[in-house]
XYZ file of C-alpha atoms in Angstrom:
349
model
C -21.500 121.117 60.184
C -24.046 124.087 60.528
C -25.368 125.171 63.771
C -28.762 126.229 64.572
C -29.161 128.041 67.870
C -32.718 128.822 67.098
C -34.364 127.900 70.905
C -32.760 126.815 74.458
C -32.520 123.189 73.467
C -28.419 122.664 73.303
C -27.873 120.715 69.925
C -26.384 121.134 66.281
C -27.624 119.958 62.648
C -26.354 116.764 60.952
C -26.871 113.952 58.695
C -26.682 110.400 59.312
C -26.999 107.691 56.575
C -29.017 110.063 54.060
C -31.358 111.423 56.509
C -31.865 115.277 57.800
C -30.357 115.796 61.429
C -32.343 118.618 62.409
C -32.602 119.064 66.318
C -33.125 122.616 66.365
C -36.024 123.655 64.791
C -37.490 126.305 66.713
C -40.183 123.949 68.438
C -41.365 125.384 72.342
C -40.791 123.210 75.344
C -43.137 122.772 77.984
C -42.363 125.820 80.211
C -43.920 128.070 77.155
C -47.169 126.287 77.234
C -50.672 126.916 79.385
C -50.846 123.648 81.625
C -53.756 121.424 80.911
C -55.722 119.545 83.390
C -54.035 116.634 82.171
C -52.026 114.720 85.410
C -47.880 115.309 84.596
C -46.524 114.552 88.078
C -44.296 111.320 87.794
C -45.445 109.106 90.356
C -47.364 105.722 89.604
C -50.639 104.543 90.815
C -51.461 101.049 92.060
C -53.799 100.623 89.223
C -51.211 101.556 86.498
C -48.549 99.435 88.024
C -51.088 96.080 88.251
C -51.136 97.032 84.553
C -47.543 97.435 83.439
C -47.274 94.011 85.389
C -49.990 92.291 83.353
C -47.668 92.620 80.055
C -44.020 93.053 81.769
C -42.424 90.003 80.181
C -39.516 90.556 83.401
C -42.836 90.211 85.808
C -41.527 93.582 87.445
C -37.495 92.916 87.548
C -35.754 95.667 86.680
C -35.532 95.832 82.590
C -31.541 96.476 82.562
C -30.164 95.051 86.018
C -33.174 92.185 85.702
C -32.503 92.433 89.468
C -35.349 91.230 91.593
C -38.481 93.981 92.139
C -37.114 93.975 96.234
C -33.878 95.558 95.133
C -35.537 98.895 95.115
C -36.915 98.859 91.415
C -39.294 100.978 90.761
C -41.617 101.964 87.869
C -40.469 104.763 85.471
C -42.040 106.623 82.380
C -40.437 106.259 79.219
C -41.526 109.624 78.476
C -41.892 111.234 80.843
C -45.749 112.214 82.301
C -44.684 115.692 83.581
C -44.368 116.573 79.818
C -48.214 116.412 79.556
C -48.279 120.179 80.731
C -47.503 120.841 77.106
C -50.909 120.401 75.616
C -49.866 121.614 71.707
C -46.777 118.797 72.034
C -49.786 116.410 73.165
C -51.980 117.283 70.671
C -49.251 117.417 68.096
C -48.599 114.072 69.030
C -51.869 112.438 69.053
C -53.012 113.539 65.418
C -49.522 112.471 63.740
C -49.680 109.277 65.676
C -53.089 108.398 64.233
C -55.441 109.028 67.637
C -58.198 111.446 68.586
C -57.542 114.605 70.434
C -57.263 114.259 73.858
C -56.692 110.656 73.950
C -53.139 109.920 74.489
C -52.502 108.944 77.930
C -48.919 108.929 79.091
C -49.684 106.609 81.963
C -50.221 103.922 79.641
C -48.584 100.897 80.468
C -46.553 100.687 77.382
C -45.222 103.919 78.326
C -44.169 102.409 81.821
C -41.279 100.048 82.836
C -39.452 98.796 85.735
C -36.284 100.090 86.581
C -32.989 99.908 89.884
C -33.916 103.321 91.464
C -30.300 104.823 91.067
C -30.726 104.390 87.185
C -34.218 105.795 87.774
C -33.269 109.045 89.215
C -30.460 109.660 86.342
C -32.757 108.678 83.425
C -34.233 111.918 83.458
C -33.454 114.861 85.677
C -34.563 118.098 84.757
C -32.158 120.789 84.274
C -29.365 118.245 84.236
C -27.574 116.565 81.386
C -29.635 113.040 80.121
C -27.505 110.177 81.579
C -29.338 107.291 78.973
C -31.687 105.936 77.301
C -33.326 103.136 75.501
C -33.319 102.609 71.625
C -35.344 100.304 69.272
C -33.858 98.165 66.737
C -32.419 99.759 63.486
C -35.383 98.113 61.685
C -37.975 99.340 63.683
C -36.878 102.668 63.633
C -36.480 102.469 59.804
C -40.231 101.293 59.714
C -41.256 104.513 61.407
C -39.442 106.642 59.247
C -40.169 105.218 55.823
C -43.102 106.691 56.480
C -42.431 110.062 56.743
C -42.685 112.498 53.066
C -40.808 115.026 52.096
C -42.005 118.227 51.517
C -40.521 121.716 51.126
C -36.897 120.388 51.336
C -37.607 118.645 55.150
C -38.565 115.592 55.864
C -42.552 115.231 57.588
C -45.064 112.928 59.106
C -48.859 112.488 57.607
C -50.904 111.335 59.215
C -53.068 108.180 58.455
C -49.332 106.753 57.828
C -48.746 105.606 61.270
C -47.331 102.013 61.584
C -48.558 99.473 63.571
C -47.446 95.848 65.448
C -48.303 93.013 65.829
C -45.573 92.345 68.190
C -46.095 92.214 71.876
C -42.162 92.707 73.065
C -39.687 94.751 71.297
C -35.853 94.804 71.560
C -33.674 97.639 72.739
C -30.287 98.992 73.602
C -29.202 100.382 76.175
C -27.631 103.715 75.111
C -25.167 105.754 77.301
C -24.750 109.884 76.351
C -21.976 111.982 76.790
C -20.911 113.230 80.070
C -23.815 111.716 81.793
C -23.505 110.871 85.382
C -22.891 107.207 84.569
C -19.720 108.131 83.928
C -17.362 105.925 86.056
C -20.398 103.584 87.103
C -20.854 99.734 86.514
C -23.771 98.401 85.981
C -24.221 94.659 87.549
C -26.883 92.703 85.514
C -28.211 89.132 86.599
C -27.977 86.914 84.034
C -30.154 83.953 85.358
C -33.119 83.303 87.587
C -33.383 79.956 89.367
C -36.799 78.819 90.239
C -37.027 80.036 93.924
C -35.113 83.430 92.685
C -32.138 82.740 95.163
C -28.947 84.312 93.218
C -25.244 83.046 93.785
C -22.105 84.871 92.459
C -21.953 83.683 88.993
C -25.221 84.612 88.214
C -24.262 88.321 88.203
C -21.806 89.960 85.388
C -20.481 93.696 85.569
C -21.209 95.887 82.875
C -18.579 99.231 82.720
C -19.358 102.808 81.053
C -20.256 103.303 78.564
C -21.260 99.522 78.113
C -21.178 99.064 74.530
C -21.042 95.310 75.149
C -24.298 95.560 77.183
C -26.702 92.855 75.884
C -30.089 93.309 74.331
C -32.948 93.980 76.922
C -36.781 92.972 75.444
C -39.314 95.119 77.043
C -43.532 95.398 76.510
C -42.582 99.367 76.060
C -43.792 100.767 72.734
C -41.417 101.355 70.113
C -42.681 104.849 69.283
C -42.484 106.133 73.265
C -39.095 104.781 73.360
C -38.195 106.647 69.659
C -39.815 110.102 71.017
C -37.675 110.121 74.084
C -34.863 109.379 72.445
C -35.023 112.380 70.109
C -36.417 113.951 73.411
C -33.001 113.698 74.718
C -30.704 114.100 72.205
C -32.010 117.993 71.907
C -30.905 118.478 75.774
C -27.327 117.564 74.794
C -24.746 120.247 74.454
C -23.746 120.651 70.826
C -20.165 119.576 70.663
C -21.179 115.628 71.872
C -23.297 115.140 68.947
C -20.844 114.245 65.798
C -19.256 111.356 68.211
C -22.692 110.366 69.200
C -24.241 110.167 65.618
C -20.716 108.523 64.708
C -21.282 105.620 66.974
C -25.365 105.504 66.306
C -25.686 106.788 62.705
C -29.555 105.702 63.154
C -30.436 108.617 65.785
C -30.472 110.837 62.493
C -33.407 109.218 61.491
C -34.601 109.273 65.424
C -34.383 113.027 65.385
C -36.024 113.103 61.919
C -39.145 110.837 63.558
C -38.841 113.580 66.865
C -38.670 116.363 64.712
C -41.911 115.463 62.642
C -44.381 114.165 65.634
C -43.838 117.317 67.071
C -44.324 119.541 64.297
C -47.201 122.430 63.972
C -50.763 120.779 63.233
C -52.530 122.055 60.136
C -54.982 124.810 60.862
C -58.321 123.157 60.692
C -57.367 120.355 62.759
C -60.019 121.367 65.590
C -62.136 121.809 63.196
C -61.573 118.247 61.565
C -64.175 115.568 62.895
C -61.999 112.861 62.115
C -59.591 114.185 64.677
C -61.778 115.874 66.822
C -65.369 113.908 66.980
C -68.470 115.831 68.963
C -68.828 115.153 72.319
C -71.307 112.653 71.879
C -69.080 110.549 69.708
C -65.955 110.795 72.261
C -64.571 107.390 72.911
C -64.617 106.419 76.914
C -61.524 105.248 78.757
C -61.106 101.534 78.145
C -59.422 99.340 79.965
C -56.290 99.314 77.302
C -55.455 102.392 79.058
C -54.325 103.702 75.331
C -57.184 106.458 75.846
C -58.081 109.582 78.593
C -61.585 110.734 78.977
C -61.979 114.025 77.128
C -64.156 117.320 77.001
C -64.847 119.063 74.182
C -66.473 122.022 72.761
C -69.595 121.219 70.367
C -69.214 123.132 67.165
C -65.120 124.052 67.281
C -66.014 126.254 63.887
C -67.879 128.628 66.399
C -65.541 128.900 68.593
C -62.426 129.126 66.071
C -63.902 130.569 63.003
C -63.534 129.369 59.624
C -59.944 128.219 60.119
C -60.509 126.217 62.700
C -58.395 128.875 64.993
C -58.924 131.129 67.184
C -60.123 134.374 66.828
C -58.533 136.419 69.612
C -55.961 135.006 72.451
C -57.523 133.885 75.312
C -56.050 135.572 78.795
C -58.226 133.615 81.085
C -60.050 131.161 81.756
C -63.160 130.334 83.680
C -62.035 127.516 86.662
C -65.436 126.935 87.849
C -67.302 123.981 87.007
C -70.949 124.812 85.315
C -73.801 122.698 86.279
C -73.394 120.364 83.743
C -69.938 119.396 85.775
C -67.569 119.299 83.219
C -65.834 122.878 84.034
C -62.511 121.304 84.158
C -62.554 119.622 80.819
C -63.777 122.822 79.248
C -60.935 124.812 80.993
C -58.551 122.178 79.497
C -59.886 122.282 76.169
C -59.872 125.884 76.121
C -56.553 125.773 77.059
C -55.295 123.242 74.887
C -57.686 125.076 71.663
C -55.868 128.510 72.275
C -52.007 126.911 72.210
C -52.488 124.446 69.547
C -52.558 126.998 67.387
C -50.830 130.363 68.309
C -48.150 128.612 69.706
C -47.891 126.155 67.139
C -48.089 128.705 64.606
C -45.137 130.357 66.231
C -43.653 126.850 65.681
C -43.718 127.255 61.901
């Protein structure tokens, strides 16, 4: 098995069923980027947890203990918002997922379950080893990457390829990683509800690490959030856990594949591309999906990139105040966003 040490995410190269286990590829994290104006703190609003309640199919019990909401369960991003600091992953994501610049919002509800507050705090800590995570259904994964191309010897996305569902809930597993701090833990799940939600003894069952035998959890989440932290996480793991990993799930080859390719460099002109980035006075408001943010935009991106769509010199700073026209902040953000997409993308390449 070849190694690639090519950035600070701890991971190796592999294959798994056919596809290219690449988890290295020289892509930037977050702490490399400008941050936007986007909001990447991790707490939920109100309004955001009315709507992850709307279409929560557990009616806010916690999606793996399906312990009642009073037991401390609390509301948890799939992927996590904090990671909206990195506008070129952002933007990288919203043109291979089929969007508009500027309009994926990671406080979306599908982005957003219920979870026991314990499992909360180790499904993601910074700096720390991943202790889990969710994953889709072989099939739907396999959906997702069917779509993908290869080109140049690598497997990548296109966009306009994007899949779509008609399904409101989706299945997924509850996946354990090496050396996580659910080592040693059980996990107690509650089996069945009575009508007046007043639990005995043998409504409970005990679940120990690494619960391979845990049962199938359906959840309003988004397949695709659930895929991109996945591969998210599989980067952060030292390199000597991932042969046994990809051993037991031979299908996260194809998850870092999918990770791999939605965060790839964008192709030059993509500012520059109407399609992807409509004038301002064609930007789509924020609906009340919550699948969209409100965005700011520059008016002709060819003047402000030049012919390719990129910039012309890198930009050290950036005016902060707002003009009288009151949309300084988006225009920061934009500027930001404009000057990483693609230097630091192209550094990506």
């Amino acid at each position: 098995m070849d190694i690639d040490h090519s950035n600070s995410d701890r991971s190796s190269s592999d294959s798994g069923q056919g596809s290219e286990f690449h988890p290295n590829s020289g892509i930037r994290t977050g702490a490399s980027t400008t941050p936007s104006g986007r909001l990447y703190h991790e707490s939920v609003s109100n309004e955001a947890k009315n709507r992850v309640l709307a279409v929560d199919p557990h009616e806010g019990r916690c999606l793996i203990e399906n312990c009642n909401p009073a037991r401390a369960v609390e509301f948890a991003h799939c992927y996590p918002r904090r990671l909206t600091k990195d506008s070129a992953r952002m933007a990288s994501l919203e043109y291979w997922w089929d969007m508009k610049y500027h309009t994926l919002n990671l406080d979306t509800r599908y982005n957003i379950f219920p979870v026991n507050a314990s499992l909360h705090r180790m499904l993601d800590k910074p700096n720390t080893f991943p202790s889990w995570t969710l994953l889709p259904m072989d099939e739907v994964i396999r959906i997702f990457w069917n779509t993908l191309k290869r080109e140049d010897g690598r497997l990548r996305a296109s966009r306009g390829n994007f899949p779509t569902f008609s399904d409101n809930l989706f299945q997924y597993r509850l996946i354990t990683l090496p050396e996580s701090k659910l080592k040693g833990c059980v996990i107690t799940r509650q089996h069945a509800v009575t009508d007046d939600d007043t639990p005995s003894i043998d409504h409970f069952r005990l679940y120990a690490y690494p619960f391979h035998d845990y049962p199938i959890v359906e959840s309003h989440l988004r397949p695709h959030f659930v895929i991109l932290e996945a591969g998210r996480k599989l980067k952060q793991l030292p390199i000597e856990h991932i042969p046994a990993l990809l051993a037991q799930y031979p299908i996260l080859g194809q998850v870092s594949n999918l990770y791999e390719s939605w965060t790839a460099a964008l192709p030059k002109r993509v500012l520059a591309d109407e399609k992807f980035n409509p004038p301002s006075n064609q930007e789509d408001s924020e609906d009340e999906d919550d699948n969209k943010t409100a965005r700011g935009r520059y008016k002709d991106p060819q003047e402000r990139f030049g012919d390719d769509g990129s910039p012309t010199k890198p930009f050290k700073r950036v005016k902060t105040g707002k003009s009288d026209d009151g949309k300084g902040r988006k225009r920061q953000r934009d500027a930001e966003v404009e000057a990483v997409v693609d230097d630091e993308m192209e550094s990506r390449r």
